[in-house]
Every structure is written in C-alpha cells, then in structure tokens.
Amino acid sequence: MLAQIERLGATTITRFEDLGRMGIFLSRVFSSIFSRPFGFRDLLKQIAFIGASSMPIILLSGLFTGMVLALQFYAVMVDFGAVELMGAAVSKSLVQELGPVMTALMVIARVGSATCAEIAIMRNEQQFDALTCMAISPYRFIMVPRLLAAIISLPILTSIYNLIGIFGGYLVGVYLKGLSGMAYMQTIENSITWSDLKMTFIKSIIFAVILIWIAMAKGFFVHLEKGVSGAEAVGKVTTKAVVASAITMLFADYIVSSFLI
Amino acid sequence: MKKISLELIVGLFIVFGTASILYLSVAVSGLSIFEADGYHLKAKFENSSGLKKGAVVEIAGVKIGQVESINLDTDTQESLVWIKVQTNVEIQDDAVASIRTAGIIGDKFIKISTGGGDPLEDGDEIIETEPSISIEELISKYMFSNES
Amino acid sequence: MSDSQALIKVNNLSSAYGERKVLFDIDLEVKQGEILVVMGGSGSGKSTLLRNMLGLMMPSQGEILFNGKDICKVNQAELAKLRQSMGVAFQGGALLSSLSVGDNIKLPLRQHTDLDEKTISIMARLKLELMNLAEYEDLMPSELSGGMLKRAGLARAVIMDPKILFFDEPSAGLDPVTSVELDQLILDLREAMNMTIIVVTHELESAFKIADRIAVLFDGKLVTIGSVEHIKACSDERVVNLINRKPRINPLDADKYLSRLTKGS
C-alpha cells in the first residue's frame, strides 16, 4: 500500500518535472525569436514543409468534412423545414470549431510526428551538442524557424480548410439536395460574423504553438526518456508527442471556446 | 526538368492562403472593405428584439442594404435603427419598414414595402414601421385569448 | 611544466548523472600544441570528462580552466566566444542532417563571421580537400559512409582554425585503413596549425601512435598520466590489463555452461 502511494508520488514528481522542462523549453524558444542572425531560408523551408506540403491533405479532408456536414444537417433540418439555413449551419460549425480543430489534427499527424522524430534523431546523433559546441543556439537555429512557420501556416491552412469545407457543403446542398445556391451563400454571409473569424484565427494560432511546441520538446528531450534508447526511444517519444499534442489541443479548444463564445 | 524553387512554393502558398483569408473576411462575413456607396436612413421600432448589426434589408426579397447600428432612443423609449441603402435604390417617404424572421427560427431582417411618395434622402426617417413579432408573444396571446 | 603554459587545466573535477557519480577528482593539464589521448574502457567516464570539458555538462565539483577562465562560471556570451576557439569532432560526425556536407562545413563561418560567400566557399573547399572530401561537397550527410562522416565532422571542427580540437573516438567503428588515415590526419593538423588536440579513444594502436601523453581512466578515476613510454612501463594492474587487453570478466567455461543448460531443461 505504502509502496503504491510512493509510486504515485514519484510519477507525480516526474510529470511536474516534464512539464517544467517543457515550459522552460518553450520560453527559451520564444526568447530566441529576436536573436540574430535570423534564418530566413530555414523559415521558408519550414513553411514549405508545414504549410505548402499540407495543402493536399487539407483540401481533401476539408472537402469531405463539408460534404458530410451538409448531408448530416440536411437530414436533421429537413424535419424542421429549415434547410434554407444549411449554409449558416455548415459554415458556422466549420469556422468556429471544425476548421481549426481538424486542421490542427491533420498537421499533428503529418508535421508533428515528423518534426518530433527528426529532432529526436538529431539529439541521438549529437547534432545539438555539435551546434552548442559551435556556439550556435539550437533554440534559435532549429526551433525558432519551426515555431514561426507553424504560427504562419496554421491560420492559412485553417482558412483554406474552412473555405473548401463551405464549398463541399455547397456541392452537396445545391447539386445533390437542390437548395438554391444564392440562399446557401446568403445565409453564410448573414450568420458568420467578425467574431467567428476571430475565433478561427485565435484558435489556429494557439493550436500551432501547442502542436509544434510539444513535438519539438518531446523530441528534444528524447535522451531523458527512461528505460529506452536509440530508435525505440524515438518511436516512443513520437507516439507520446502525437497523443499529447492532440489532447492538449482539444483541451485548449474547450478553454478558448468557453472564453470566446 | 527544373526543380520548382522553394521560394516559388512558399510564395504560392502565402498568396493562395492570404487570398482565402481575405475572401473569408470580406465575402463571407460581410466585412465590407470594398464598401458599396449608399445612403443612410433611420427608422424607429417599438421592438427590435433579435435584430443584429449587419442584418439584411430587403425589398421584395432582394438585398438592398444592411443594418448599421441599433440604439435606444431615450426620448421615446424606442429602438433607433440606422440602415444603409444602395445608392441606386429609391425608398419613398410612405414606405413601411418591418422586422421579419426568415423561417421560424431564422435570422431577423428588415423588410421594406415600397410606397408611392417622394424619395427619401440621406439622414431621413422611415416613419411607418412594424416591430419584430416574437413567437413567445404570439403564443401567449393565443393561449390567453383561448382562456377568456 | 608551469601554469602559464597550460592551455586547459582541470582541477579536482567530479561529475555525476543524478545520483550516479561517474567522475572522481580528476586533475589534468594540457599544454599548447600537445596531443593528449584520454583512454579507458567503456564506462570509464572518458566521454563524461569530454562533455564536461566542452561545457555540455556541469560538473558537480571542481573547475575547468580554459586559458585561465573557468568555463563553468563564465556567462553565455563569453562561453560562446570561448567555444569559437574550440573545435569538436563528434563520434558519428554529428553533421546536421538537413544541410549538405558543404553547408555543414560552412555553417560556423556563416554564423560567426561576416565573410562573403566566395571566401567562405574557398575556405570550406580547402578544409574539404585536406580531409579528402572535395568531391562530396554537395552530398547530404545520409549519403556518406561512417568514415566520411567522421572526416566531414573533423573538417567542420577545424573550419574556424580553432586553438584546440576535441576528437571523440576517431577510430570507433572504422576499418583499420581508414582509422590509420584519420590518425595521420590528426598528426598533420597539429603539424600544420600547431593545434592542441585532445582525443578520446579506446584504441591502443591509435593512441600510442598519435599521443604525446596519455591519460588512463578507470571507473571514473584518473589512474595515471604520462608519455607513451610511461604508460607502457606502468605497473598499475588496471593499466597493464588495458594494454594487454585482459578481459575483465572470466572467460566462459564451455563445459560448465553446457551442463547448466542441460540441467535447466
């Protein structure tokens, strides 16, 4: 019994240590944003990786999400004779909630995992030690471009996701269910307000920081992982990073929504 | 084949992305950066419950303007609504402005039934109005009249 | 051997990973232009000693003086400055996997100097030719063999013409020929640039060939330090065992092992 309580205590301490370490990591990355020289080309590379290369998956998933939403809403709304409001329903749920969340999930799956594994392998190959010994800060040189690229890319990806989702809803609503296209667009225009858009952008920026932070930090501290090393540790931290960033992101989503709605 | 340069990919992404952000802000939210010309009219309603800033103003089901502001007129205890109407649309001094609902649970909008008098100018008031009809009131009225 | 001659001085250094102590009271001195080889078996603490000297790990006790400055006490800016006069070649090269070999080697110059791109590429080419890597400049690190990676890492370590070079396990995992080449390279570097070089290794031949002095570590303690002759003549059991490659564990008794296996089944 006593041993179990002891173990619980030990786990708690480890968790808090992890959290503290990751917090310090994030503050170091943020404070390195303005230190010179700035790696502009690295930033471009990361935008191409995080943003531009995510376009196909964002376009596809956005389109299908919008189409499914339209189908679902139609099935419910037809009973109330409120199908005219389908545009509003589809766009509101996309812009406020599904757009930022689904985009972040897609980026976590595609970019978060890759970034975490890449950084963990760099750690294993002593690349960070090498950078430190060359008096080049790994935070400035490796982390800052990734953080900034995520902060720039996510709002853009989210807007594209929203738009393509609305378009998907239009396809189903207008061509499949015979709604009037004008009405669809008109209700969107009436229902989406500036504060909905603000929500989309605030959420996507917060999610960007969360997902890239957790991916980078988990990879960066791979050598502190207990009981595993080498390739196994890389696999383990990558899994952890994906799970942790998805859950943290959804938790943050709830917090932000409850403040902004 | 020449490899597509990094700058081009990122540039395209940013241009495409910014365009979609702009489109969302401008077209979808009705945040009119490219504000159409128009003139302002006011109307006083006994009750403008449910009407929002940016709500549509229609004539015969066609959008001709939107609600600019909603305030309380402290003198008359009425709701003072300013609307903006497209320049090419004429509204006469005997027109009626009424607050309606699109469907049973839809958004409120202002419906204008045109008259035959002199056209109104910027800053004028549409005198004749009908307040928004609330379903709750209708239902309670109906039940009340049944009991009596 | 006066203090003023010593480029690096390690005084009374102890180090630990959490609760586990791995280095005990190490005292060392490295003179300008000297090649010091730190030797020891696996787990003897030689890599930890290196990490401490590089400032990658804080010692639990003691000081490391570099040109009279304690690297554990100086501030970040000064440490960065100190590090620009140190070159480190890591075990696997530790090249950044996202940059080509050439870009890796140019990295310190691009980050720390205002030289124009043309000068930088001439300097990089010079070092690449020295390491016999000129034709691989545009390849990515993943396309290079282990020996090439080590040499590329060495090229990057000396690109800023450092006063002192650290080399971690130059011959680990290499075939004998490549390993001999690297040893020769180390000697050449000292010859050409009068560099002070600290090599961490467990390879005997390589150590005997390049070292001016050898420090032998065993279980985190400095056993002895001295010239090659001194080490060869040393009578300490731990040094003798290391030189004669006497295994630390008892050889497997085949009969006993078999009988235990059969008994177990």
mmCIF file of N, CA and C in Angstrom, chain C residues 170-253:
data_model
loop_
_atom_site.group_PDB
_atom_site.id
_atom_site.type_symbol
_atom_site.label_atom_id
_atom_site.label_comp_id
_atom_site.label_asym_id
_atom_site.label_seq_id
_atom_site.Cartn_x
_atom_site.Cartn_y
_atom_site.Cartn_z
ATOM 1 N N PRO C 170 37.980 8.761 -32.634
ATOM 2 C CA PRO C 170 38.236 8.875 -34.074
ATOM 3 C C PRO C 170 38.176 7.535 -34.787
ATOM 4 N N SER C 171 38.525 6.436 -34.126
ATOM 5 C CA SER C 171 38.613 5.184 -34.875
ATOM 6 C C SER C 171 37.480 4.215 -34.581
ATOM 7 N N ALA C 172 36.528 4.611 -33.734
ATOM 8 C CA ALA C 172 35.455 3.670 -33.405
ATOM 9 C C ALA C 172 34.633 3.333 -34.642
ATOM 10 N N GLY C 173 34.446 2.057 -34.880
ATOM 11 C CA GLY C 173 33.583 1.625 -35.973
ATOM 12 C C GLY C 173 34.163 1.816 -37.353
ATOM 13 N N LEU C 174 35.486 2.033 -37.445
ATOM 14 C CA LEU C 174 36.095 2.214 -38.761
ATOM 15 C C LEU C 174 36.984 1.017 -39.092
ATOM 16 N N ASP C 175 37.172 0.819 -40.401
ATOM 17 C CA ASP C 175 38.096 -0.248 -40.785
ATOM 18 C C ASP C 175 39.526 0.229 -40.513
ATOM 19 N N PRO C 176 40.467 -0.695 -40.364
ATOM 20 C CA PRO C 176 41.833 -0.327 -39.949
ATOM 21 C C PRO C 176 42.474 0.719 -40.861
ATOM 22 N N VAL C 177 42.239 0.616 -42.177
ATOM 23 C CA VAL C 177 42.904 1.547 -43.095
ATOM 24 C C VAL C 177 42.420 2.975 -42.861
ATOM 25 N N THR C 178 41.108 3.151 -42.824
ATOM 26 C CA THR C 178 40.537 4.479 -42.593
ATOM 27 C C THR C 178 40.999 5.026 -41.257
ATOM 28 N N SER C 179 41.062 4.141 -40.283
ATOM 29 C CA SER C 179 41.453 4.555 -38.951
ATOM 30 C C SER C 179 42.885 5.085 -38.955
ATOM 31 N N VAL C 180 43.770 4.408 -39.686
ATOM 32 C CA VAL C 180 45.156 4.873 -39.787
ATOM 33 C C VAL C 180 45.210 6.225 -40.490
ATOM 34 N N GLU C 181 44.375 6.375 -41.516
ATOM 35 C CA GLU C 181 44.319 7.656 -42.232
ATOM 36 C C GLU C 181 43.950 8.801 -41.291
ATOM 37 N N LEU C 182 42.951 8.533 -40.457
ATOM 38 C CA LEU C 182 42.499 9.575 -39.531
ATOM 39 C C LEU C 182 43.596 9.939 -38.543
ATOM 40 N N ASP C 183 44.315 8.916 -38.062
ATOM 41 C CA ASP C 183 45.428 9.191 -37.138
ATOM 42 C C ASP C 183 46.434 10.116 -37.794
ATOM 43 N N GLN C 184 46.749 9.817 -39.050
ATOM 44 C CA GLN C 184 47.717 10.632 -39.784
ATOM 45 C C GLN C 184 47.207 12.067 -39.919
ATOM 46 N N LEU C 185 45.880 12.168 -40.159
ATOM 47 C CA LEU C 185 45.251 13.473 -40.304
ATOM 48 C C LEU C 185 45.411 14.300 -39.034
ATOM 49 N N ILE C 186 45.238 13.651 -37.894
ATOM 50 C CA ILE C 186 45.372 14.350 -36.614
ATOM 51 C C ILE C 186 46.796 14.878 -36.456
ATOM 52 N N LEU C 187 47.773 14.013 -36.779
ATOM 53 C CA LEU C 187 49.172 14.446 -36.680
ATOM 54 C C LEU C 187 49.455 15.600 -37.631
ATOM 55 N N ASP C 188 48.902 15.507 -38.851
ATOM 56 C CA ASP C 188 49.104 16.569 -39.836
ATOM 57 C C ASP C 188 48.544 17.896 -39.348
ATOM 58 N N LEU C 189 47.367 17.828 -38.751
ATOM 59 C CA LEU C 189 46.719 19.046 -38.263
ATOM 60 C C LEU C 189 47.585 19.745 -37.233
ATOM 61 N N ARG C 190 48.137 18.964 -36.331
ATOM 62 C CA ARG C 190 48.997 19.554 -35.313
ATOM 63 C C ARG C 190 50.220 20.175 -35.974
ATOM 64 N N GLU C 191 50.765 19.425 -36.935
ATOM 65 C CA GLU C 191 51.944 19.895 -37.657
ATOM 66 C C GLU C 191 51.650 21.222 -38.366
ATOM 67 N N ALA C 192 50.503 21.238 -39.082
ATOM 68 C CA ALA C 192 50.193 22.386 -39.940
ATOM 69 C C ALA C 192 49.737 23.601 -39.146
ATOM 70 N N MET C 193 48.963 23.405 -38.096
ATOM 71 C CA MET C 193 48.351 24.551 -37.426
ATOM 72 C C MET C 193 48.753 24.674 -35.966
ATOM 73 N N ASN C 194 49.653 23.847 -35.527
ATOM 74 C CA ASN C 194 50.090 23.865 -34.130
ATOM 75 C C ASN C 194 48.896 23.820 -33.172
ATOM 76 N N MET C 195 47.947 22.967 -33.513
ATOM 77 C CA MET C 195 46.740 22.847 -32.704
ATOM 78 C C MET C 195 47.005 21.998 -31.464
ATOM 79 N N THR C 196 46.289 22.350 -30.413
ATOM 80 C CA THR C 196 46.272 21.487 -29.247
ATOM 81 C C THR C 196 45.125 20.505 -29.455
ATOM 82 N N ILE C 197 45.408 19.220 -29.278
ATOM 83 C CA ILE C 197 44.383 18.241 -29.619
ATOM 84 C C ILE C 197 44.148 17.282 -28.453
ATOM 85 N N ILE C 198 42.883 17.115 -28.126
ATOM 86 C CA ILE C 198 42.514 16.134 -27.102
ATOM 87 C C ILE C 198 41.680 15.055 -27.767
ATOM 88 N N VAL C 199 42.158 13.809 -27.699
ATOM 89 C CA VAL C 199 41.476 12.707 -28.355
ATOM 90 C C VAL C 199 40.978 11.736 -27.294
ATOM 91 N N VAL C 200 39.721 11.375 -27.403
ATOM 92 C CA VAL C 200 39.169 10.362 -26.508
ATOM 93 C C VAL C 200 39.034 9.074 -27.307
ATOM 94 N N THR C 201 39.635 8.006 -26.827
ATOM 95 C CA THR C 201 39.572 6.770 -27.613
ATOM 96 C C THR C 201 39.758 5.554 -26.718
ATOM 97 N N HIS C 202 39.433 4.396 -27.263
ATOM 98 C CA HIS C 202 39.793 3.174 -26.552
ATOM 99 C C HIS C 202 40.705 2.302 -27.415
ATOM 100 N N GLU C 203 41.157 2.872 -28.543
ATOM 101 C CA GLU C 203 42.024 2.115 -29.450
ATOM 102 C C GLU C 203 43.483 2.295 -29.051
ATOM 103 N N LEU C 204 44.160 1.189 -28.758
ATOM 104 C CA LEU C 204 45.536 1.264 -28.266
ATOM 105 C C LEU C 204 46.510 1.769 -29.316
ATOM 106 N N GLU C 205 46.486 1.114 -30.508
ATOM 107 C CA GLU C 205 47.494 1.455 -31.529
ATOM 108 C C GLU C 205 47.419 2.927 -31.873
ATOM 109 N N SER C 206 46.178 3.355 -32.105
ATOM 110 C CA SER C 206 45.966 4.746 -32.474
ATOM 111 C C SER C 206 46.494 5.666 -31.380
ATOM 112 N N ALA C 207 46.204 5.331 -30.135
ATOM 113 C CA ALA C 207 46.656 6.156 -29.024
ATOM 114 C C ALA C 207 48.178 6.215 -28.978
ATOM 115 N N PHE C 208 48.814 5.068 -29.082
ATOM 116 C CA PHE C 208 50.281 5.028 -29.000
ATOM 117 C C PHE C 208 50.912 5.789 -30.155
ATOM 118 N N LYS C 209 50.213 5.806 -31.298
ATOM 119 C CA LYS C 209 50.799 6.430 -32.469
ATOM 120 C C LYS C 209 50.756 7.959 -32.392
ATOM 121 N N ILE C 210 49.632 8.483 -31.924
ATOM 122 C CA ILE C 210 49.484 9.938 -32.029
ATOM 123 C C ILE C 210 49.811 10.687 -30.744
ATOM 124 N N ALA C 211 49.784 9.999 -29.601
ATOM 125 C CA ALA C 211 49.797 10.733 -28.338
ATOM 126 C C ALA C 211 51.162 11.292 -27.984
ATOM 127 N N ASP C 212 51.163 12.518 -27.408
ATOM 128 C CA ASP C 212 52.332 12.978 -26.675
ATOM 129 C C ASP C 212 52.253 12.438 -25.255
ATOM 130 N N ARG C 213 51.044 12.566 -24.727
ATOM 131 C CA ARG C 213 50.817 11.998 -23.394
ATOM 132 C C ARG C 213 49.483 11.259 -23.401
ATOM 133 N N ILE C 214 49.384 10.281 -22.525
ATOM 134 C CA ILE C 214 48.150 9.500 -22.442
ATOM 135 C C ILE C 214 47.637 9.567 -21.005
ATOM 136 N N ALA C 215 46.323 9.811 -20.866
ATOM 137 C CA ALA C 215 45.706 9.742 -19.548
ATOM 138 C C ALA C 215 44.823 8.500 -19.523
ATOM 139 N N VAL C 216 44.976 7.675 -18.527
ATOM 140 C CA VAL C 216 44.178 6.449 -18.454
ATOM 141 C C VAL C 216 43.115 6.614 -17.384
ATOM 142 N N LEU C 217 41.859 6.425 -17.784
ATOM 143 C CA LEU C 217 40.738 6.495 -16.841
ATOM 144 C C LEU C 217 40.243 5.083 -16.559
ATOM 145 N N PHE C 218 39.873 4.850 -15.309
ATOM 146 C CA PHE C 218 39.272 3.568 -14.973
ATOM 147 C C PHE C 218 38.200 3.814 -13.917
ATOM 148 N N ASP C 219 36.980 3.428 -14.198
ATOM 149 C CA ASP C 219 35.858 3.620 -13.266
ATOM 150 C C ASP C 219 35.779 5.045 -12.723
ATOM 151 N N GLY C 220 35.983 6.005 -13.600
ATOM 152 C CA GLY C 220 35.805 7.395 -13.204
ATOM 153 C C GLY C 220 36.983 8.007 -12.477
ATOM 154 N N LYS C 221 38.070 7.228 -12.327
ATOM 155 C CA LYS C 221 39.250 7.792 -11.654
ATOM 156 C C LYS C 221 40.410 7.848 -12.624
ATOM 157 N N LEU C 222 41.226 8.894 -12.476
ATOM 158 C CA LEU C 222 42.418 9.015 -13.306
ATOM 159 C C LEU C 222 43.489 8.103 -12.718
ATOM 160 N N VAL C 223 43.858 7.068 -13.484
ATOM 161 C CA VAL C 223 44.820 6.107 -12.956
ATOM 162 C C VAL C 223 46.228 6.664 -13.077
ATOM 163 N N THR C 224 46.567 7.067 -14.303
ATOM 164 C CA THR C 224 47.894 7.637 -14.486
ATOM 165 C C THR C 224 47.888 8.515 -15.725
ATOM 166 N N ILE C 225 48.881 9.400 -15.801
ATOM 167 C CA ILE C 225 49.004 10.231 -16.987
ATOM 168 C C ILE C 225 50.489 10.388 -17.277
ATOM 169 N N GLY C 226 50.855 10.254 -18.553
ATOM 170 C CA GLY C 226 52.271 10.386 -18.878
ATOM 171 C C GLY C 226 52.536 10.040 -20.319
ATOM 172 N N SER C 227 53.798 10.016 -20.685
ATOM 173 C CA SER C 227 54.178 9.740 -22.063
ATOM 174 C C SER C 227 53.843 8.298 -22.416
ATOM 175 N N VAL C 228 53.952 7.969 -23.715
ATOM 176 C CA VAL C 228 53.665 6.617 -24.166
ATOM 177 C C VAL C 228 54.557 5.613 -23.433
ATOM 178 N N GLU C 229 55.831 5.972 -23.288
ATOM 179 C CA GLU C 229 56.777 5.068 -22.597
ATOM 180 C C GLU C 229 56.333 4.850 -21.158
ATOM 181 N N HIS C 230 55.905 5.961 -20.545
ATOM 182 C CA HIS C 230 55.479 5.886 -19.151
ATOM 183 C C HIS C 230 54.306 4.901 -19.016
ATOM 184 N N ILE C 231 53.362 5.000 -19.968
ATOM 185 C CA ILE C 231 52.196 4.122 -19.893
ATOM 186 C C ILE C 231 52.605 2.674 -20.123
ATOM 187 N N LYS C 232 53.463 2.476 -21.105
ATOM 188 C CA LYS C 232 53.891 1.102 -21.410
ATOM 189 C C LYS C 232 54.632 0.478 -20.239
ATOM 190 N N ALA C 233 55.353 1.344 -19.489
ATOM 191 C CA ALA C 233 56.154 0.821 -18.383
ATOM 192 C C ALA C 233 55.380 0.791 -17.082
ATOM 193 N N CYS C 234 54.172 1.308 -17.115
ATOM 194 C CA CYS C 234 53.402 1.434 -15.883
ATOM 195 C C CYS C 234 53.080 0.055 -15.319
ATOM 196 N N SER C 235 53.187 -0.037 -13.997
ATOM 197 C CA SER C 235 52.982 -1.356 -13.402
ATOM 198 C C SER C 235 51.600 -1.496 -12.782
ATOM 199 N N ASP C 236 50.814 -0.414 -12.825
ATOM 200 C CA ASP C 236 49.473 -0.476 -12.243
ATOM 201 C C ASP C 236 48.661 -1.558 -12.951
ATOM 202 N N GLU C 237 48.022 -2.392 -12.180
ATOM 203 C CA GLU C 237 47.311 -3.555 -12.733
ATOM 204 C C GLU C 237 46.272 -3.145 -13.775
ATOM 205 N N ARG C 238 45.545 -2.029 -13.488
ATOM 206 C CA ARG C 238 44.466 -1.605 -14.378
ATOM 207 C C ARG C 238 45.011 -1.156 -15.729
ATOM 208 N N VAL C 239 46.168 -0.491 -15.704
ATOM 209 C CA VAL C 239 46.785 -0.045 -16.952
ATOM 210 C C VAL C 239 47.306 -1.253 -17.722
ATOM 211 N N VAL C 240 47.979 -2.152 -17.002
ATOM 212 C CA VAL C 240 48.538 -3.348 -17.645
ATOM 213 C C VAL C 240 47.422 -4.153 -18.313
ATOM 214 N N ASN C 241 46.292 -4.292 -17.599
ATOM 215 C CA ASN C 241 45.161 -5.035 -18.157
ATOM 216 C C ASN C 241 44.632 -4.391 -19.421
ATOM 217 N N LEU C 242 44.571 -3.067 -19.391
ATOM 218 C CA LEU C 242 44.053 -2.345 -20.556
ATOM 219 C C LEU C 242 44.983 -2.546 -21.741
ATOM 220 N N ILE C 243 46.298 -2.454 -21.489
ATOM 221 C CA ILE C 243 47.268 -2.574 -22.583
ATOM 222 C C ILE C 243 47.286 -4.000 -23.125
ATOM 223 N N ASN C 244 47.219 -4.962 -22.229
ATOM 224 C CA ASN C 244 47.271 -6.363 -22.678
ATOM 225 C C ASN C 244 45.910 -6.897 -23.073
ATOM 226 N N ARG C 245 44.902 -6.018 -23.037
ATOM 227 C CA ARG C 245 43.537 -6.401 -23.404
ATOM 228 C C ARG C 245 43.053 -7.601 -22.591
ATOM 229 N N LYS C 246 43.390 -7.627 -21.305
ATOM 230 C CA LYS C 246 42.917 -8.737 -20.486
ATOM 231 C C LYS C 246 41.433 -8.517 -20.191
ATOM 232 N N PRO C 247 40.621 -9.498 -20.494
ATOM 233 C CA PRO C 247 39.190 -9.306 -20.268
ATOM 234 C C PRO C 247 38.892 -9.116 -18.792
ATOM 235 N N ARG C 248 37.891 -8.286 -18.520
ATOM 236 C CA ARG C 248 37.561 -8.018 -17.123
ATOM 237 C C ARG C 248 36.680 -9.110 -16.544
ATOM 238 N N ILE C 249 35.959 -9.808 -17.418
ATOM 239 C CA ILE C 249 35.125 -10.893 -16.888
ATOM 240 C C ILE C 249 35.797 -12.224 -17.186
ATOM 241 N N ASN C 250 35.495 -13.228 -16.394
ATOM 242 C CA ASN C 250 36.119 -14.532 -16.587
ATOM 243 C C ASN C 250 35.636 -15.144 -17.880
ATOM 244 N N PRO C 251 36.546 -15.825 -18.606
ATOM 245 C CA PRO C 251 36.127 -16.453 -19.856
ATOM 246 C C PRO C 251 35.066 -17.517 -19.597
ATOM 247 N N LEU C 252 34.253 -17.711 -20.602
ATOM 248 C CA LEU C 252 33.145 -18.654 -20.473
ATOM 249 C C LEU C 252 33.678 -20.083 -20.458
ATOM 250 N N ASP C 253 33.263 -20.839 -19.493
ATOM 251 C CA ASP C 253 33.655 -22.253 -19.428
ATOM 252 C C ASP C 253 32.602 -23.060 -20.173
#
